[in-house]
Coordinates of N, CA and C in Angstrom, one line a residue:
Chain X
X1 N -24.6 -15.5 9.6 CA -23.7 -15.7 10.8 C -22.9 -13.9 11.1
X2 N -22.7 -13.7 11.5 CA -22.2 -12.0 12.1 C -20.7 -12.2 11.2
X3 N -20.3 -11.5 10.7 CA -18.8 -11.0 10.2 C -18.1 -10.6 11.5
X4 N -16.9 -9.9 10.8 CA -16.0 -9.3 11.6 C -17.0 -7.8 12.4
X5 N -17.0 -7.5 13.9 CA -17.6 -6.2 14.0 C -16.6 -5.5 14.7
X6 N -16.7 -4.2 14.2 CA -16.2 -3.3 14.9 C -16.9 -2.2 15.5
X7 N -16.3 -1.5 16.7 CA -16.8 -0.3 17.1 C -16.0 0.6 17.7
X8 N -16.2 1.8 17.7 CA -16.9 2.5 17.1 C -16.7 2.6 15.2
X9 N -17.9 3.0 14.6 CA -17.7 3.2 13.3 C -17.4 4.6 12.9
X10 N -17.5 5.8 13.5 CA -16.8 6.8 13.6 C -16.1 7.0 14.9
X11 N -14.9 7.5 14.9 CA -14.6 8.2 16.5 C -13.8 10.1 15.9
X12 N -14.7 10.9 16.3 CA -14.0 12.3 16.7 C -13.3 12.9 18.0
X13 N -12.4 13.0 18.3 CA -11.9 13.5 19.1 C -10.6 14.6 19.5
X14 N -10.3 14.8 20.5 CA -9.2 15.8 20.6 C -7.9 15.5 20.7
X15 N -6.9 15.9 20.2 CA -5.6 15.6 20.6 C -5.5 15.3 21.9
X16 N -4.6 14.8 22.3 CA -4.5 14.1 23.7 C -5.3 13.1 24.5
X17 N -6.4 13.0 23.7 CA -7.2 12.1 24.7 C -7.2 10.5 24.0
X18 N -7.5 9.8 24.9 CA -7.4 8.3 24.9 C -8.7 7.8 24.1
X19 N -8.3 6.8 23.0 CA -9.2 6.7 22.1 C -8.9 4.8 22.3
X20 N -10.3 4.2 22.4 CA -10.2 2.9 22.0 C -10.9 2.1 21.4
X21 N -10.5 1.4 20.3 CA -11.3 0.6 18.9 C -11.2 -0.8 19.5
X22 N -12.5 -1.3 18.9 CA -12.8 -2.9 19.6 C -13.4 -3.2 18.0
X23 N -13.1 -4.3 18.7 CA -13.0 -6.0 17.5 C -13.5 -7.0 18.1
X24 N -14.8 -7.7 17.6 CA -14.9 -8.9 17.6 C -14.8 -9.7 16.5
X25 N -14.0 -10.8 16.4 CA -13.6 -11.3 15.6 C -14.6 -12.8 14.7
X26 N -14.8 -13.3 13.8 CA -15.5 -14.3 13.3 C -15.5 -15.6 14.0
X27 N -16.5 -16.2 14.9 CA -16.5 -17.1 15.6 C -15.4 -18.4 14.9
X28 N -14.8 -18.7 15.9 CA -14.1 -19.8 15.6 C -12.3 -19.8 14.4
X29 N -12.4 -18.2 14.2 CA -11.0 -17.8 14.1 C -10.1 -17.6 14.9
X30 N -8.9 -18.0 14.3 CA -8.1 -18.0 15.4 C -7.0 -16.5 15.3
X31 N -6.9 -16.1 14.1 CA -5.7 -15.0 13.7 C -6.6 -13.5 13.9
X32 N -5.9 -12.7 14.2 CA -6.9 -11.9 14.4 C -5.8 -10.5 13.9
X33 N -6.0 -9.4 13.0 CA -5.3 -8.2 12.8 C -5.8 -7.2 12.7
X34 N -5.1 -6.3 13.3 CA -5.1 -4.9 13.4 C -4.5 -3.9 11.6
X35 N -5.0 -3.4 11.1 CA -4.6 -3.1 9.8 C -4.8 -1.4 10.0
X36 N -4.2 -0.2 9.4 CA -4.5 1.0 9.3 C -4.5 1.2 8.2
X37 N -5.5 2.0 7.8 CA -5.4 2.6 6.4 C -5.7 4.2 6.0
X38 N -4.6 4.8 5.2 CA -4.3 6.2 5.0 C -4.2 6.4 3.5
X39 N -4.5 7.4 2.8 CA -4.2 7.9 1.5 C -2.7 7.5 1.1
X40 N -1.9 8.1 1.8 CA -0.4 8.2 2.0 C 0.2 7.2 2.3
X41 N -0.2 6.4 2.9 CA 0.3 5.0 3.3 C -0.2 3.5 3.0
X42 N -1.5 3.8 2.9 CA -2.2 2.4 2.3 C -2.5 1.8 3.5
X43 N -2.9 -0.1 3.5 CA -3.4 -0.4 4.5 C -1.6 -1.2 5.3
X44 N -1.6 -0.4 6.5 CA -0.3 -1.1 7.0 C -0.9 -2.0 7.9
X45 N 0.1 -3.0 8.1 CA -0.3 -4.0 9.2 C 0.4 -3.3 10.5
X46 N -0.8 -3.1 12.0 CA -0.1 -2.8 13.0 C 0.3 -3.8 13.7
X47 N -0.8 -5.0 13.9 CA -0.3 -6.1 15.0 C -1.4 -6.9 14.7
X48 N -0.7 -8.2 14.8 CA -1.7 -9.6 14.3 C -2.0 -10.4 16.0
X49 N -2.5 -11.3 15.8 CA -2.6 -12.2 17.1 C -3.2 -13.7 16.2
X50 N -2.3 -14.5 17.2 CA -2.5 -16.0 17.0 C -3.1 -16.8 18.0
X51 N -4.3 -17.1 18.4 CA -4.6 -17.8 19.3 C -4.5 -17.0 20.5
X52 N -4.9 -15.7 20.4 CA -5.0 -14.3 21.6 C -3.3 -14.2 21.9
X53 N -2.6 -14.5 21.3 CA -1.3 -14.2 21.4 C -0.6 -13.3 20.3
X54 N -0.1 -12.0 21.0 CA 0.2 -11.1 19.7 C 1.6 -12.0 19.2
X55 N 1.9 -12.0 18.1 CA 2.6 -12.7 17.2 C 4.0 -11.8 16.7
X56 N 3.3 -10.5 15.9 CA 4.2 -9.2 15.7 C 3.8 -8.0 15.8
X57 N 4.2 -7.4 16.2 CA 3.7 -6.1 16.7 C 4.4 -4.9 16.0
X58 N 5.5 -5.3 15.5 CA 6.6 -4.5 14.8 C 5.8 -3.3 14.0
X59 N 4.9 -3.4 13.8 CA 3.7 -2.5 12.9 C 3.3 -1.1 13.3
X60 N 3.1 -1.7 15.3 CA 2.4 -0.4 16.0 C 3.9 0.8 15.6
X61 N 3.2 2.2 15.4 CA 4.1 3.0 15.1 C 4.7 3.5 16.5
X62 N 4.0 3.5 17.7 CA 4.7 4.2 18.7 C 4.3 3.6 19.9
X63 N 5.0 3.9 21.0 CA 4.4 3.4 22.5 C 3.2 3.7 22.6
X64 N 2.5 4.8 22.0 CA 1.2 5.3 22.2 C -0.2 4.1 22.2
X65 N 0.7 3.5 20.9 CA -0.3 2.8 20.8 C -0.1 1.0 21.3
X66 N -1.3 0.6 21.7 CA -0.9 -0.7 22.7 C -2.5 -1.2 21.8
X67 N -2.2 -2.7 22.3 CA -3.3 -3.9 21.6 C -3.5 -5.2 22.6
X68 N -5.2 -5.4 22.8 CA -4.9 -6.4 23.6 C -5.5 -7.8 22.7
X69 N -6.1 -9.0 23.3 CA -6.7 -10.0 23.0 C -6.8 -10.9 24.1
X70 N -8.0 -10.6 25.1 CA -7.8 -11.1 26.3 C -8.9 -12.4 26.0
X71 N -9.2 -12.6 25.1 CA -10.0 -14.0 25.0 C -10.3 -14.2 23.2
X72 N -10.6 -15.2 22.5 CA -10.8 -15.6 21.3 C -12.1 -14.6 20.8
X73 N -12.7 -13.9 21.3 CA -13.9 -13.1 20.7 C -13.5 -11.8 20.9
X74 N -12.7 -11.1 21.1 CA -12.7 -10.0 21.7 C -10.8 -9.0 21.6
X75 N -11.0 -8.1 21.1 CA -9.3 -7.5 20.8 C -10.1 -5.9 20.6
X76 N -8.9 -5.4 21.5 CA -8.9 -3.6 21.3 C -7.4 -3.3 21.0
X77 N -7.5 -2.2 20.6 CA -6.5 -1.2 19.9 C -6.8 0.4 20.6
X78 N -5.8 0.5 21.4 CA -5.7 1.9 22.0 C -4.7 2.7 21.9
X79 N -5.2 4.4 21.7 CA -4.4 5.2 21.5 C -4.5 5.9 22.7
X80 N -3.2 6.0 23.1 CA -3.0 6.9 24.4 C -1.6 7.4 24.5
X81 N -1.5 9.0 24.1 CA -2.8 10.0 23.8 C -2.8 10.4 22.4
X82 N -3.4 10.4 21.9 CA -3.9 10.7 20.6 C -3.6 11.6 19.9
X83 N -2.8 11.6 18.7 CA -2.4 12.8 17.7 C -3.4 12.6 16.5
X84 N -3.2 14.0 15.9 CA -4.0 14.5 14.3 C -3.0 13.1 13.4
X85 N -2.0 13.0 13.4 CA -1.4 12.3 12.8 C -1.7 10.7 12.6
X86 N -2.6 10.4 13.8 CA -3.3 9.1 13.9 C -4.8 9.1 13.2
X87 N -5.3 10.0 12.7 CA -6.1 10.1 12.0 C -6.3 9.1 10.5
X88 N -7.0 8.2 10.5 CA -7.0 6.9 9.5 C -8.5 6.2 9.9
X89 N -8.4 5.4 9.1 CA -9.7 4.1 9.0 C -8.6 3.0 9.6
X90 N -9.3 2.1 10.8 CA -8.4 1.3 11.3 C -9.7 -0.1 11.3
X91 N -9.2 -0.9 10.4 CA -9.6 -2.1 10.3 C -9.0 -3.3 11.1
X92 N -9.7 -4.5 11.7 CA -9.8 -5.5 12.2 C -9.8 -6.5 11.5
X93 N -9.2 -7.3 10.8 CA -9.3 -8.8 10.1 C -9.6 -10.0 11.0
X94 N -10.2 -10.9 10.6 CA -9.9 -12.3 11.3 C -9.9 -13.1 10.1
X95 N -9.1 -14.8 10.5 CA -9.1 -15.5 9.6 C -8.9 -17.0 10.4
X96 N -8.7 -17.9 9.7 CA -8.3 -19.5 10.3 C -7.3 -19.9 9.7
X97 N -6.6 -20.1 11.1 CA -5.1 -20.4 10.5 C -4.0 -19.1 10.1
X98 N -4.4 -18.0 9.7 CA -3.4 -16.7 9.4 C -2.9 -16.6 8.3
X99 N -3.1 -17.6 7.6 CA -2.5 -17.5 6.4 C -3.4 -17.5 4.8
X100 N -4.7 -17.8 5.6 CA -5.9 -17.9 4.4 C -6.8 -16.8 4.4
X101 N -8.1 -17.2 3.8 CA -8.9 -15.2 3.7 C -8.9 -14.6 4.7
X102 N -8.4 -13.2 4.7 CA -9.2 -12.4 5.6 C -10.3 -12.0 5.9
X103 N -11.1 -12.2 7.0 CA -12.6 -11.3 6.4 C -12.5 -9.9 7.5
X104 N -12.8 -8.8 6.8 CA -12.4 -7.5 7.4 C -13.8 -6.9 8.0
X105 N -13.6 -6.1 8.9 CA -14.8 -5.7 9.5 C -14.7 -4.4 8.8
X106 N -16.0 -3.5 9.0 CA -16.4 -2.3 8.3 C -15.6 -1.4 8.7
X107 N -14.3 -1.2 9.7 CA -13.8 -0.4 10.0 C -14.1 1.1 10.8
X108 N -13.0 1.5 11.1 CA -13.5 2.5 12.6 C -12.8 4.0 11.8
X109 N -13.7 4.7 11.7 CA -12.9 5.7 10.6 C -12.7 6.8 12.2
X110 N -11.1 7.2 12.3 CA -10.9 7.9 13.6 C -10.0 9.5 13.0
X111 N -10.7 10.3 13.7 CA -10.4 12.0 13.1 C -10.0 12.4 15.0
X112 N -8.6 12.6 14.7 CA -8.2 13.4 15.9 C -8.0 15.0 15.5
X113 N -8.7 15.8 16.3 CA -8.4 17.4 15.8 C -7.2 17.4 16.9
Chain A
X1 N 13.0 -6.0 5.7 CA 11.3 -5.1 5.7 C 10.8 -6.1 4.4
X2 N 9.4 -6.4 4.9 CA 8.9 -7.0 3.5 C 7.9 -5.7 3.5
X3 N 8.3 -5.9 1.8 CA 7.5 -5.0 1.0 C 6.5 -5.5 -0.3
X4 N 5.9 -4.8 -0.5 CA 5.0 -5.3 -1.0 C 4.7 -4.2 -2.1
X5 N 4.6 -4.0 -3.5 CA 4.8 -2.8 -4.5 C 3.7 -3.0 -5.4
X6 N 2.9 -2.0 -5.7 CA 1.8 -2.2 -6.6 C 2.0 -0.6 -7.6
X7 N 1.9 -0.4 -8.6 CA 1.5 0.5 -9.2 C 0.3 1.3 -8.4
X8 N 0.2 2.7 -8.7 CA -1.0 2.9 -7.8 C -1.9 3.5 -8.6
X9 N -1.6 3.6 -10.0 CA -2.3 4.2 -11.2 C -2.6 5.7 -10.9
X10 N -3.8 5.7 -11.2 CA -5.1 5.2 -11.5 C -5.0 4.5 -12.8
X11 N -5.6 3.3 -13.3 CA -5.5 2.7 -14.4 C -6.8 2.8 -15.1
X12 N -6.8 2.9 -16.5 CA -8.1 3.6 -17.2 C -8.4 2.3 -18.3
X13 N -9.3 1.6 -18.2 CA -9.6 0.5 -19.0 C -11.2 0.8 -19.7
X14 N -11.5 1.0 -21.0 CA -13.0 0.8 -21.7 C -13.3 -0.7 -21.2
X15 N -14.8 -0.6 -21.2 CA -15.9 -1.5 -20.9 C -15.6 -2.7 -22.0
X16 N -15.4 -3.9 -21.3 CA -15.0 -4.9 -22.3 C -13.7 -5.2 -22.4
X17 N -12.8 -4.2 -22.2 CA -10.9 -4.7 -22.2 C -10.6 -5.4 -20.9
X18 N -9.3 -6.1 -21.2 CA -8.6 -6.8 -20.4 C -7.7 -5.7 -19.4
X19 N -7.9 -5.8 -18.4 CA -7.5 -5.2 -17.0 C -6.3 -5.5 -16.2
X20 N -5.1 -5.2 -16.6 CA -3.7 -6.0 -16.2 C -3.4 -5.4 -14.7
X21 N -3.1 -6.0 -13.7 CA -2.5 -5.5 -12.3 C -1.5 -6.0 -11.9
X22 N -0.5 -5.4 -11.7 CA 0.9 -6.2 -10.9 C 1.1 -5.5 -9.7
X23 N 2.1 -6.9 -9.4 CA 2.8 -6.7 -7.6 C 4.0 -7.5 -7.7
X24 N 4.7 -6.7 -7.2 CA 6.4 -7.3 -6.4 C 5.9 -7.5 -4.9
X25 N 7.0 -8.5 -4.8 CA 7.0 -8.9 -3.3 C 8.7 -8.8 -2.7
X26 N 9.2 -8.3 -1.7 CA 10.5 -8.5 -1.8 C 10.8 -9.8 -0.9
X27 N 9.8 -10.6 0.5 CA 10.5 -11.7 0.9 C 10.4 -13.0 0.3
X28 N 11.4 -13.5 0.1 CA 11.1 -14.9 -1.3 C 10.8 -16.0 -0.3
X29 N 10.5 -16.0 0.8 CA 9.8 -16.9 1.6 C 8.2 -17.0 1.7
X30 N 7.8 -16.0 1.1 CA 6.3 -15.8 1.1 C 5.6 -17.0 0.2
X31 N 4.4 -17.3 1.0 CA 4.0 -18.9 0.5 C 2.3 -18.5 0.1
X32 N 1.9 -17.4 0.5 CA 0.2 -17.4 -0.1 C 0.7 -15.8 -0.7
X33 N -0.4 -16.0 -1.4 CA -0.5 -14.8 -2.3 C -2.0 -14.5 -2.6
X34 N -2.1 -13.1 -2.6 CA -4.0 -12.7 -2.5 C -4.1 -11.6 -3.2
X35 N -5.4 -11.5 -4.0 CA -6.0 -10.4 -4.6 C -7.4 -9.8 -3.9
X36 N -7.1 -8.6 -3.6 CA -8.3 -8.4 -2.6 C -9.1 -7.1 -3.6
X37 N -10.3 -6.8 -3.7 CA -10.9 -5.7 -4.0 C -11.6 -4.7 -3.1
X38 N -11.2 -3.6 -3.1 CA -11.9 -2.7 -2.2 C -12.4 -1.3 -2.8
X39 N -13.9 -1.6 -2.8 CA -14.7 -0.4 -3.4 C -14.5 0.8 -2.3
X40 N -14.8 2.4 -2.7 CA -14.6 3.6 -2.0 C -15.0 3.3 -0.8
X41 N -14.8 3.6 0.4 CA -15.7 4.0 1.4 C -15.9 2.2 2.2
X42 N -15.8 1.3 1.6 CA -15.8 -0.3 2.0 C -14.7 -0.9 2.6
X43 N -15.0 -1.8 3.2 CA -13.5 -3.0 3.4 C -13.2 -3.6 2.2
X44 N -11.5 -4.1 2.5 CA -11.8 -5.0 1.2 C -12.3 -6.7 1.1
X45 N -12.5 -6.9 0.5 CA -13.0 -8.7 -0.2 C -11.9 -8.9 -0.8
X46 N -11.6 -10.3 -0.8 CA -11.1 -11.2 -1.1 C -11.4 -11.6 -2.7
X47 N -11.0 -11.8 -3.5 CA -11.5 -12.1 -5.1 C -10.3 -13.2 -5.4
X48 N -9.6 -13.4 -5.3 CA -8.3 -14.8 -5.7 C -7.4 -14.9 -4.5
X49 N -6.9 -15.9 -4.6 CA -5.6 -16.3 -3.9 C -4.7 -17.4 -4.7
X50 N -3.6 -17.6 -4.8 CA -2.7 -18.4 -5.1 C -1.8 -18.5 -4.4
X51 N -1.3 -19.9 -4.7 CA -0.3 -20.7 -3.5 C 0.6 -20.9 -4.6
X52 N 0.7 -21.6 -5.8 CA 1.7 -22.0 -6.9 C 2.0 -21.2 -8.2
X53 N 3.1 -21.7 -8.4 CA 3.6 -21.0 -9.4 C 3.0 -21.2 -10.6
X54 N 2.4 -20.3 -11.9 CA 1.6 -20.5 -13.1 C 0.5 -19.8 -12.9
X55 N -0.6 -20.2 -13.1 CA -1.9 -19.4 -13.8 C -3.5 -20.2 -12.9
X56 N -4.2 -19.1 -12.5 CA -5.1 -19.9 -11.7 C -6.4 -18.9 -12.1
X57 N -7.0 -19.7 -12.8 CA -8.4 -18.7 -13.2 C -9.6 -18.9 -12.6
X58 N -10.6 -18.1 -12.3 CA -11.5 -18.2 -11.9 C -12.8 -17.1 -12.4
X59 N -13.4 -17.6 -13.3 CA -14.3 -16.4 -13.9 C -13.5 -15.6 -14.9
X60 N -13.9 -14.4 -14.8 CA -13.1 -13.4 -15.3 C -12.1 -13.1 -15.3
X61 N -11.2 -13.6 -14.0 CA -10.7 -13.3 -13.2 C -9.2 -14.4 -13.2
X62 N -7.8 -13.8 -13.7 CA -6.8 -14.6 -13.5 C -5.7 -14.2 -13.0
X63 N -5.4 -14.8 -11.7 CA -3.9 -14.8 -11.1 C -3.2 -15.2 -11.6
X64 N -1.7 -14.8 -11.7 CA -0.5 -15.4 -11.8 C 0.7 -15.6 -11.0
X65 N 1.2 -16.2 -11.0 CA 2.3 -16.4 -10.0 C 3.8 -16.5 -10.5
X66 N 4.8 -16.1 -10.5 CA 6.2 -15.8 -10.9 C 6.9 -16.1 -9.5
X67 N 7.1 -16.8 -8.7 CA 7.7 -16.9 -7.7 C 9.4 -16.8 -7.9
X68 N 9.9 -17.0 -8.8 CA 11.6 -16.7 -9.2 C 11.5 -15.4 -9.6
X69 N 11.0 -14.8 -10.0 CA 10.5 -13.3 -9.9 C 10.0 -12.2 -9.1
X70 N 9.4 -13.3 -8.3 CA 8.3 -12.8 -7.3 C 7.6 -11.3 -7.7
X71 N 7.1 -12.0 -8.6 CA 6.1 -11.0 -9.5 C 4.5 -12.1 -9.0
X72 N 3.3 -11.1 -9.0 CA 2.0 -11.8 -9.3 C 1.2 -10.6 -9.4
X73 N 0.1 -11.2 -10.4 CA -0.6 -10.2 -11.6 C -2.0 -10.6 -11.3
X74 N -3.2 -9.9 -11.7 CA -4.3 -10.1 -11.6 C -4.7 -9.5 -13.1
X75 N -5.4 -10.3 -13.7 CA -6.2 -9.8 -15.2 C -7.5 -10.1 -15.0
X76 N -8.2 -9.4 -15.4 CA -9.8 -9.1 -15.5 C -10.2 -9.2 -16.7
X77 N -10.7 -10.3 -17.3 CA -11.4 -10.0 -18.8 C -12.7 -9.4 -19.0
X78 N -12.9 -8.8 -20.0 CA -14.1 -8.5 -20.4 C -14.2 -7.3 -19.1
X79 N -13.7 -6.6 -19.0 CA -13.7 -5.6 -17.8 C -15.0 -4.7 -17.6
X80 N -16.0 -4.6 -16.7 CA -17.3 -4.0 -16.5 C -17.3 -2.7 -15.6
X81 N -18.0 -1.7 -15.4 CA -17.9 -0.8 -14.4 C -18.1 -0.8 -13.3
X82 N -18.8 -2.0 -13.2 CA -18.7 -2.5 -11.6 C -17.5 -3.3 -11.2
X83 N -16.2 -3.3 -11.8 CA -15.1 -4.1 -11.4 C -14.1 -2.6 -10.8
X84 N -14.5 -1.0 -11.4 CA -14.2 0.0 -10.9 C -13.8 -0.4 -9.3
X85 N -13.0 -0.1 -9.0 CA -12.5 -0.4 -7.6 C -10.8 -0.1 -7.0
X86 N -10.6 0.0 -6.4 CA -8.9 -0.5 -5.6 C -8.7 -1.7 -5.3
X87 N -7.8 -2.2 -6.0 CA -7.2 -4.1 -5.9 C -5.5 -3.8 -5.6
X88 N -6.0 -5.1 -4.0 CA -4.9 -4.6 -3.4 C -4.0 -6.3 -3.3
X89 N -2.9 -6.0 -3.6 CA -2.2 -7.2 -3.4 C -1.9 -7.9 -2.1
X90 N -1.9 -9.0 -1.9 CA -1.3 -9.0 -0.4 C -0.5 -10.2 -0.7
X91 N 0.5 -10.6 0.6 CA 1.0 -11.4 0.3 C 1.6 -12.1 2.0
X92 N 1.7 -13.3 2.3 CA 1.5 -14.0 3.4 C 2.7 -14.5 3.9
X93 N 3.0 -14.9 5.1 CA 4.3 -15.4 5.5 C 4.2 -15.9 6.8
X94 N 4.0 -17.2 6.6 CA 4.3 -18.0 8.7 C 2.8 -16.9 9.0
X95 N 1.7 -16.4 8.7 CA 0.7 -15.9 9.5 C 0.5 -14.6 9.4
X96 N 1.8 -13.7 8.9 CA 1.9 -12.6 8.7 C 1.2 -12.2 7.3
X97 N 0.6 -10.8 7.1 CA -0.5 -10.6 5.7 C -0.2 -9.2 5.5
X98 N 0.6 -9.1 4.6 CA 0.9 -7.6 4.1 C 0.1 -7.5 2.7
X99 N 0.2 -6.0 2.8 CA -0.5 -4.9 1.8 C 0.2 -4.4 0.8
X100 N -0.1 -4.5 -0.5 CA 0.5 -3.4 -1.4 C -0.2 -2.1 -1.0
X101 N -0.2 -1.0 -1.7 CA -0.9 0.3 -1.5 C -2.3 0.4 -2.3
X102 N -2.3 -0.6 -3.2 CA -3.2 -0.6 -4.1 C -3.2 -0.1 -5.6
X103 N -4.3 -0.8 -6.3 CA -3.8 0.1 -8.0 C -5.6 0.1 -8.1
X104 N -5.8 1.8 -8.3 CA -6.7 2.3 -8.5 C -7.8 2.3 -10.1
X105 N -8.6 1.1 -9.9 CA -8.9 0.8 -11.3 C -10.4 1.2 -11.9
X106 N -10.5 2.1 -13.0 CA -11.6 2.6 -13.5 C -12.1 1.9 -15.0
X107 N -13.2 1.6 -14.9 CA -13.8 1.2 -16.4 C -14.8 1.5 -16.8
X108 N -14.4 2.2 -18.1 CA -15.5 3.4 -18.3 C -16.2 2.8 -19.6
X109 N -17.3 3.2 -19.1 CA -18.4 2.2 -19.9 C -18.6 3.4 -21.7

């Protein structure tokens, strides 16, 4: 059974460019989380969805960040325009019911030059 | 502001010793508590969860929860070099799941 699938695994881009990260949750899971991890700030919750509806986006750092979940099997996190301080590993995780075990994807390592 | 606090470490213990990892949280309404392990360059993976006050044991791991003190801990008995990783405390409330910064554990042979 496939786990959470994220793409791309690595992204190197220049400041000002648009970045789109993608996530396919585990089939049957109804909650999806986007996290950002850096050495300085640890694992930060950016946004989470329950049944495809955004529930809490208070962790989204700025209007440059947006996330969508058009259906139960796909979500995107977009950064436009990107800045060097956005460099981090972005994790997507899914779960059933939202308060149970989170299953993480392998992460997308973003480097903004 | 929902906060989860952990000592960042590093924590170093000899092989065979007990490693003790601690976590405090700010939201008294928190319902569920989790410990995740993250190896360098990998994604976090769940090792234990606890919902009720007291202790919960699973093999070499024991999670302890004290809701009155807003405190959760993880004990690792008979530590092995393969336990060397960062341990993340996570706290859930109404679907929201927030993590501490993690404690880096090194088990020396």
